[in-house]
């Protein structure tokens, strides 16, 4: 438990604002560079657009791999040394890293900077652990929902800001991101308290600081192993949207890039609304187990419906309903946080960051591969929505696991 003074400060709005800003800037970092990335790679490396696309894939994969490797490390470090130093150092390095990307003169320096960016983006584990420290059990799902809402907002703002600032030059988005991170660092320095005390501090162990060791360790806790499997299946299925949406909507409905961008923005805003606003009354009325069941069921219905649709107007109208499935992640996080000792909250959130990173790495390969298999000229049947049917099957498996082995509804 925190000291009274610390607890009072920790539960004020400013520290939570800092956490939300940190997660939002992490999320923005993924999409911020996308609008300018082709031109920037050509500027640095020359060659063709096809070769630039290969480098773009390398940059994206390196970012996700570092998140996978470093999520448990930063979470475990925060269990030992505290949330405040890990968060402030990471945000400070993030600001400097964006500045390096703005000044990078070679593709290799840009790659190195993206590797560092992947490490700093792994601070979501520590940010979520901070919220777990300051939240009563019944508040966890709501607070974790704020993290999801911040991520959704960053998902929307990143490409929009990157595209807008990209009109001023390929380096402008990086300067803006560096300024945002520096301002957030100043806010955190002033308002962020420490929530790890001698009573909850845990010795640093390399076994818990690497992804595989951390998963094995936490998997021994009652119920956590099954919930981790459900979480992974859900995340892998849910990433069908960013992985295939642009291809699916063009093939099925003939949408142009502008309409695709608008639809993705609507989806991000809808997710932010679900996780930031709707989850609080839903948690009070239903409780986390029922929210997981309902959210997974809604995901199955949305995926199957999208796979069968032929009218783009209906698909656009369905987006807010499809986003209702976003209640699953914070509800699962809350259930796992309750089942994990107080001195391992950082390790748990680090594992969840790594699990999510694996989904980010695999989803583009699995989902676009499925899309391609059912849309190329020699396909046995033309089915642009095949990836959504695969996602429905993955979520159905997750729901079956949860109903069989997960917590009972309360």
PDB file of N, CA, C and O in Angstrom, residues 300-346:
ATOM      1  N   UNK A 300     -17.494 -12.144 -32.623  1.00  0.00           N
ATOM      2  CA  UNK A 300     -17.835 -13.220 -33.562  1.00  0.00           C
ATOM      3  C   UNK A 300     -18.921 -12.750 -34.523  1.00  0.00           C
ATOM      4  O   UNK A 300     -18.826 -12.942 -35.745  1.00  0.00           O
ATOM      5  N   UNK A 301     -19.971 -12.125 -33.970  1.00  0.00           N
ATOM      6  CA  UNK A 301     -21.069 -11.647 -34.808  1.00  0.00           C
ATOM      7  C   UNK A 301     -20.589 -10.600 -35.820  1.00  0.00           C
ATOM      8  O   UNK A 301     -20.974 -10.626 -37.001  1.00  0.00           O
ATOM      9  N   UNK A 302     -19.733  -9.671 -35.380  1.00  0.00           N
ATOM     10  CA  UNK A 302     -19.232  -8.619 -36.271  1.00  0.00           C
ATOM     11  C   UNK A 302     -18.366  -9.201 -37.381  1.00  0.00           C
ATOM     12  O   UNK A 302     -18.497  -8.818 -38.559  1.00  0.00           O
ATOM     13  N   UNK A 303     -17.468 -10.128 -37.040  1.00  0.00           N
ATOM     14  CA  UNK A 303     -16.584 -10.721 -38.045  1.00  0.00           C
ATOM     15  C   UNK A 303     -17.376 -11.490 -39.105  1.00  0.00           C
ATOM     16  O   UNK A 303     -17.121 -11.363 -40.305  1.00  0.00           O
ATOM     17  N   UNK A 304     -18.327 -12.299 -38.664  1.00  0.00           N
ATOM     18  CA  UNK A 304     -19.126 -13.083 -39.608  1.00  0.00           C
ATOM     19  C   UNK A 304     -19.958 -12.160 -40.499  1.00  0.00           C
ATOM     20  O   UNK A 304     -20.064 -12.375 -41.719  1.00  0.00           O
ATOM     21  N   UNK A 305     -20.530 -11.114 -39.905  1.00  0.00           N
ATOM     22  CA  UNK A 305     -21.338 -10.175 -40.685  1.00  0.00           C
ATOM     23  C   UNK A 305     -20.501  -9.452 -41.727  1.00  0.00           C
ATOM     24  O   UNK A 305     -20.906  -9.317 -42.893  1.00  0.00           O
ATOM     25  N   UNK A 306     -19.326  -8.970 -41.338  1.00  0.00           N
ATOM     26  CA  UNK A 306     -18.455  -8.269 -42.283  1.00  0.00           C
ATOM     27  C   UNK A 306     -18.041  -9.182 -43.432  1.00  0.00           C
ATOM     28  O   UNK A 306     -17.969  -8.752 -44.592  1.00  0.00           O
ATOM     29  N   UNK A 307     -17.763 -10.442 -43.123  1.00  0.00           N
ATOM     30  CA  UNK A 307     -17.346 -11.378 -44.172  1.00  0.00           C
ATOM     31  C   UNK A 307     -18.437 -11.584 -45.215  1.00  0.00           C
ATOM     32  O   UNK A 307     -18.147 -11.835 -46.387  1.00  0.00           O
ATOM     33  N   UNK A 308     -19.700 -11.450 -44.790  1.00  0.00           N
ATOM     34  CA  UNK A 308     -20.822 -11.706 -45.695  1.00  0.00           C
ATOM     35  C   UNK A 308     -21.339 -10.456 -46.395  1.00  0.00           C
ATOM     36  O   UNK A 308     -22.101 -10.558 -47.357  1.00  0.00           O
ATOM     37  N   UNK A 309     -20.933  -9.263 -45.935  1.00  0.00           N
ATOM     38  CA  UNK A 309     -21.486  -8.018 -46.474  1.00  0.00           C
ATOM     39  C   UNK A 309     -21.058  -7.768 -47.919  1.00  0.00           C
ATOM     40  O   UNK A 309     -19.936  -8.089 -48.319  1.00  0.00           O
ATOM     41  N   UNK A 310     -21.953  -7.145 -48.669  1.00  0.00           N
ATOM     42  CA  UNK A 310     -21.620  -6.690 -50.015  1.00  0.00           C
ATOM     43  C   UNK A 310     -21.907  -5.201 -50.204  1.00  0.00           C
ATOM     44  O   UNK A 310     -21.592  -4.647 -51.256  1.00  0.00           O
ATOM     45  N   UNK A 311     -22.484  -4.559 -49.178  1.00  0.00           N
ATOM     46  CA  UNK A 311     -22.832  -3.142 -49.243  1.00  0.00           C
ATOM     47  C   UNK A 311     -21.903  -2.351 -48.319  1.00  0.00           C
ATOM     48  O   UNK A 311     -21.924  -2.529 -47.101  1.00  0.00           O
ATOM     49  N   UNK A 312     -21.094  -1.460 -48.902  1.00  0.00           N
ATOM     50  CA  UNK A 312     -20.138  -0.698 -48.116  1.00  0.00           C
ATOM     51  C   UNK A 312     -20.792   0.251 -47.130  1.00  0.00           C
ATOM     52  O   UNK A 312     -20.227   0.545 -46.068  1.00  0.00           O
ATOM     53  N   UNK A 313     -21.986   0.737 -47.452  1.00  0.00           N
ATOM     54  CA  UNK A 313     -22.677   1.641 -46.532  1.00  0.00           C
ATOM     55  C   UNK A 313     -23.046   0.930 -45.235  1.00  0.00           C
ATOM     56  O   UNK A 313     -22.948   1.502 -44.140  1.00  0.00           O
ATOM     57  N   UNK A 314     -23.435  -0.315 -45.343  1.00  0.00           N
ATOM     58  CA  UNK A 314     -23.756  -1.101 -44.145  1.00  0.00           C
ATOM     59  C   UNK A 314     -22.491  -1.348 -43.334  1.00  0.00           C
ATOM     60  O   UNK A 314     -22.501  -1.275 -42.099  1.00  0.00           O
ATOM     61  N   UNK A 315     -21.388  -1.633 -44.012  1.00  0.00           N
ATOM     62  CA  UNK A 315     -20.123  -1.855 -43.310  1.00  0.00           C
ATOM     63  C   UNK A 315     -19.705  -0.613 -42.530  1.00  0.00           C
ATOM     64  O   UNK A 315     -19.245  -0.712 -41.376  1.00  0.00           O
ATOM     65  N   UNK A 316     -19.855   0.555 -43.148  1.00  0.00           N
ATOM     66  CA  UNK A 316     -19.491   1.802 -42.477  1.00  0.00           C
ATOM     67  C   UNK A 316     -20.380   2.030 -41.249  1.00  0.00           C
ATOM     68  O   UNK A 316     -19.892   2.433 -40.188  1.00  0.00           O
ATOM     69  N   UNK A 317     -21.681   1.743 -41.388  1.00  0.00           N
ATOM     70  CA  UNK A 317     -22.594   1.917 -40.260  1.00  0.00           C
ATOM     71  C   UNK A 317     -22.339   0.905 -39.153  1.00  0.00           C
ATOM     72  O   UNK A 317     -22.644   1.159 -37.982  1.00  0.00           O
ATOM     73  N   UNK A 318     -21.761  -0.245 -39.505  1.00  0.00           N
ATOM     74  CA  UNK A 318     -21.520  -1.313 -38.531  1.00  0.00           C
ATOM     75  C   UNK A 318     -20.296  -1.048 -37.657  1.00  0.00           C
ATOM     76  O   UNK A 318     -20.144  -1.667 -36.602  1.00  0.00           O
ATOM     77  N   UNK A 319     -19.434  -0.131 -38.086  1.00  0.00           N
ATOM     78  CA  UNK A 319     -18.161   0.071 -37.385  1.00  0.00           C
ATOM     79  C   UNK A 319     -18.335   0.356 -35.893  1.00  0.00           C
ATOM     80  O   UNK A 319     -17.659  -0.277 -35.056  1.00  0.00           O
ATOM     81  N   UNK A 320     -19.205   1.290 -35.465  1.00  0.00           N
ATOM     82  CA  UNK A 320     -19.343   1.520 -34.016  1.00  0.00           C
ATOM     83  C   UNK A 320     -19.789   0.279 -33.250  1.00  0.00           C
ATOM     84  O   UNK A 320     -19.330   0.039 -32.127  1.00  0.00           O
ATOM     85  N   UNK A 321     -20.664  -0.546 -33.866  1.00  0.00           N
ATOM     86  CA  UNK A 321     -21.096  -1.775 -33.207  1.00  0.00           C
ATOM     87  C   UNK A 321     -19.942  -2.768 -33.114  1.00  0.00           C
ATOM     88  O   UNK A 321     -19.774  -3.456 -32.092  1.00  0.00           O
ATOM     89  N   UNK A 322     -19.125  -2.857 -34.175  1.00  0.00           N
ATOM     90  CA  UNK A 322     -17.975  -3.765 -34.156  1.00  0.00           C
ATOM     91  C   UNK A 322     -16.984  -3.373 -33.074  1.00  0.00           C
ATOM     92  O   UNK A 322     -16.325  -4.234 -32.466  1.00  0.00           O
ATOM     93  N   UNK A 323     -16.868  -2.066 -32.791  1.00  0.00           N
ATOM     94  CA  UNK A 323     -15.929  -1.592 -31.776  1.00  0.00           C
ATOM     95  C   UNK A 323     -16.348  -1.980 -30.359  1.00  0.00           C
ATOM     96  O   UNK A 323     -15.531  -1.896 -29.429  1.00  0.00           O
ATOM     97  N   UNK A 324     -17.593  -2.410 -30.166  1.00  0.00           N
ATOM     98  CA  UNK A 324     -18.042  -2.814 -28.831  1.00  0.00           C
ATOM     99  C   UNK A 324     -17.234  -3.994 -28.297  1.00  0.00           C
ATOM    100  O   UNK A 324     -17.117  -4.180 -27.088  1.00  0.00           O
ATOM    101  N   UNK A 325     -16.667  -4.785 -29.205  1.00  0.00           N
ATOM    102  CA  UNK A 325     -15.822  -5.890 -28.772  1.00  0.00           C
ATOM    103  C   UNK A 325     -14.579  -5.452 -28.035  1.00  0.00           C
ATOM    104  O   UNK A 325     -13.893  -6.273 -27.407  1.00  0.00           O
ATOM    105  N   UNK A 326     -14.268  -4.146 -28.071  1.00  0.00           N
ATOM    106  CA  UNK A 326     -13.074  -3.632 -27.395  1.00  0.00           C
ATOM    107  C   UNK A 326     -13.183  -3.684 -25.874  1.00  0.00           C
ATOM    108  O   UNK A 326     -12.210  -3.379 -25.178  1.00  0.00           O
ATOM    109  N   UNK A 327     -14.358  -4.068 -25.324  1.00  0.00           N
ATOM    110  CA  UNK A 327     -14.465  -4.213 -23.866  1.00  0.00           C
ATOM    111  C   UNK A 327     -13.673  -5.420 -23.375  1.00  0.00           C
ATOM    112  O   UNK A 327     -13.392  -5.542 -22.173  1.00  0.00           O
ATOM    113  N   UNK A 328     -13.290  -6.327 -24.274  1.00  0.00           N
ATOM    114  CA  UNK A 328     -12.673  -7.588 -23.854  1.00  0.00           C
ATOM    115  C   UNK A 328     -11.306  -7.369 -23.212  1.00  0.00           C
ATOM    116  O   UNK A 328     -11.017  -7.902 -22.132  1.00  0.00           O
ATOM    117  N   UNK A 329     -10.430  -6.602 -23.879  1.00  0.00           N
ATOM    118  CA  UNK A 329      -9.046  -6.477 -23.408  1.00  0.00           C
ATOM    119  C   UNK A 329      -8.945  -5.914 -21.988  1.00  0.00           C
ATOM    120  O   UNK A 329      -8.294  -6.515 -21.127  1.00  0.00           O
ATOM    121  N   UNK A 330      -9.565  -4.746 -21.675  1.00  0.00           N
ATOM    122  CA  UNK A 330      -9.440  -4.249 -20.302  1.00  0.00           C
ATOM    123  C   UNK A 330     -10.094  -5.157 -19.275  1.00  0.00           C
ATOM    124  O   UNK A 330      -9.632  -5.239 -18.127  1.00  0.00           O
ATOM    125  N   UNK A 331     -11.153  -5.873 -19.655  1.00  0.00           N
ATOM    126  CA  UNK A 331     -11.795  -6.790 -18.718  1.00  0.00           C
ATOM    127  C   UNK A 331     -10.877  -7.964 -18.401  1.00  0.00           C
ATOM    128  O   UNK A 331     -10.756  -8.390 -17.240  1.00  0.00           O
ATOM    129  N   UNK A 332     -10.217  -8.510 -19.430  1.00  0.00           N
ATOM    130  CA  UNK A 332      -9.258  -9.586 -19.194  1.00  0.00           C
ATOM    131  C   UNK A 332      -8.069  -9.097 -18.369  1.00  0.00           C
ATOM    132  O   UNK A 332      -7.594  -9.795 -17.460  1.00  0.00           O
ATOM    133  N   UNK A 333      -7.583  -7.883 -18.660  1.00  0.00           N
ATOM    134  CA  UNK A 333      -6.484  -7.321 -17.875  1.00  0.00           C
ATOM    135  C   UNK A 333      -6.873  -7.200 -16.411  1.00  0.00           C
ATOM    136  O   UNK A 333      -6.070  -7.492 -15.511  1.00  0.00           O
ATOM    137  N   UNK A 334      -8.090  -6.764 -16.155  1.00  0.00           N
ATOM    138  CA  UNK A 334      -8.560  -6.618 -14.780  1.00  0.00           C
ATOM    139  C   UNK A 334      -8.606  -7.963 -14.071  1.00  0.00           C
ATOM    140  O   UNK A 334      -8.154  -8.094 -12.926  1.00  0.00           O
ATOM    141  N   UNK A 335      -9.121  -8.986 -14.737  1.00  0.00           N
ATOM    142  CA  UNK A 335      -9.200 -10.316 -14.132  1.00  0.00           C
ATOM    143  C   UNK A 335      -7.814 -10.856 -13.820  1.00  0.00           C
ATOM    144  O   UNK A 335      -7.582 -11.432 -12.748  1.00  0.00           O
ATOM    145  N   UNK A 336      -6.863 -10.675 -14.739  1.00  0.00           N
ATOM    146  CA  UNK A 336      -5.505 -11.158 -14.506  1.00  0.00           C
ATOM    147  C   UNK A 336      -4.810 -10.354 -13.418  1.00  0.00           C
ATOM    148  O   UNK A 336      -4.046 -10.903 -12.608  1.00  0.00           O
ATOM    149  N   UNK A 337      -5.062  -9.043 -13.364  1.00  0.00           N
ATOM    150  CA  UNK A 337      -4.457  -8.210 -12.331  1.00  0.00           C
ATOM    151  C   UNK A 337      -4.932  -8.628 -10.948  1.00  0.00           C
ATOM    152  O   UNK A 337      -4.152  -8.671  -9.993  1.00  0.00           O
ATOM    153  N   UNK A 338      -6.211  -8.974 -10.829  1.00  0.00           N
ATOM    154  CA  UNK A 338      -6.743  -9.422  -9.542  1.00  0.00           C
ATOM    155  C   UNK A 338      -6.108 -10.733  -9.094  1.00  0.00           C
ATOM    156  O   UNK A 338      -5.969 -10.991  -7.896  1.00  0.00           O
ATOM    157  N   UNK A 339      -5.736 -11.577 -10.082  1.00  0.00           N
ATOM    158  CA  UNK A 339      -5.175 -12.895  -9.756  1.00  0.00           C
ATOM    159  C   UNK A 339      -3.668 -12.861  -9.545  1.00  0.00           C
ATOM    160  O   UNK A 339      -3.063 -13.899  -9.261  1.00  0.00           O
ATOM    161  N   UNK A 340      -3.052 -11.675  -9.672  1.00  0.00           N
ATOM    162  CA  UNK A 340      -1.595 -11.543  -9.595  1.00  0.00           C
ATOM    163  C   UNK A 340      -1.207 -10.770  -8.340  1.00  0.00           C
ATOM    164  O   UNK A 340      -1.831  -9.747  -8.031  1.00  0.00           O
ATOM    165  N   UNK A 341      -0.177 -11.226  -7.588  1.00  0.00           N
ATOM    166  CA  UNK A 341       0.245 -10.495  -6.384  1.00  0.00           C
ATOM    167  C   UNK A 341       0.648  -9.058  -6.697  1.00  0.00           C
ATOM    168  O   UNK A 341       1.058  -8.737  -7.816  1.00  0.00           O
ATOM    169  N   UNK A 342       0.536  -8.198  -5.686  1.00  0.00           N
ATOM    170  CA  UNK A 342       0.836  -6.780  -5.861  1.00  0.00           C
ATOM    171  C   UNK A 342       2.260  -6.501  -6.293  1.00  0.00           C
ATOM    172  O   UNK A 342       2.518  -5.517  -6.980  1.00  0.00           O
ATOM    173  N   UNK A 343       3.221  -7.379  -5.910  1.00  0.00           N
ATOM    174  CA  UNK A 343       4.614  -7.128  -6.259  1.00  0.00           C
ATOM    175  C   UNK A 343       4.971  -7.657  -7.650  1.00  0.00           C
ATOM    176  O   UNK A 343       6.130  -7.624  -8.053  1.00  0.00           O
ATOM    177  N   UNK A 344       3.981  -8.170  -8.399  1.00  0.00           N
ATOM    178  CA  UNK A 344       4.238  -8.675  -9.746  1.00  0.00           C
ATOM    179  C   UNK A 344       3.350  -8.006 -10.791  1.00  0.00           C
ATOM    180  O   UNK A 344       3.213  -8.509 -11.897  1.00  0.00           O
ATOM    181  N   UNK A 345       2.741  -6.873 -10.430  1.00  0.00           N
ATOM    182  CA  UNK A 345       1.872  -6.189 -11.386  1.00  0.00           C
ATOM    183  C   UNK A 345       2.646  -5.713 -12.615  1.00  0.00           C
ATOM    184  O   UNK A 345       2.160  -5.801 -13.743  1.00  0.00           O
ATOM    185  N   UNK A 346       3.853  -5.205 -12.416  1.00  0.00           N
ATOM    186  CA  UNK A 346       4.669  -4.760 -13.547  1.00  0.00           C
ATOM    187  C   UNK A 346       5.043  -5.918 -14.459  1.00  0.00           C
ATOM    188  O   UNK A 346       5.005  -5.800 -15.686  1.00  0.00           O
TER     189      UNK A 346
END
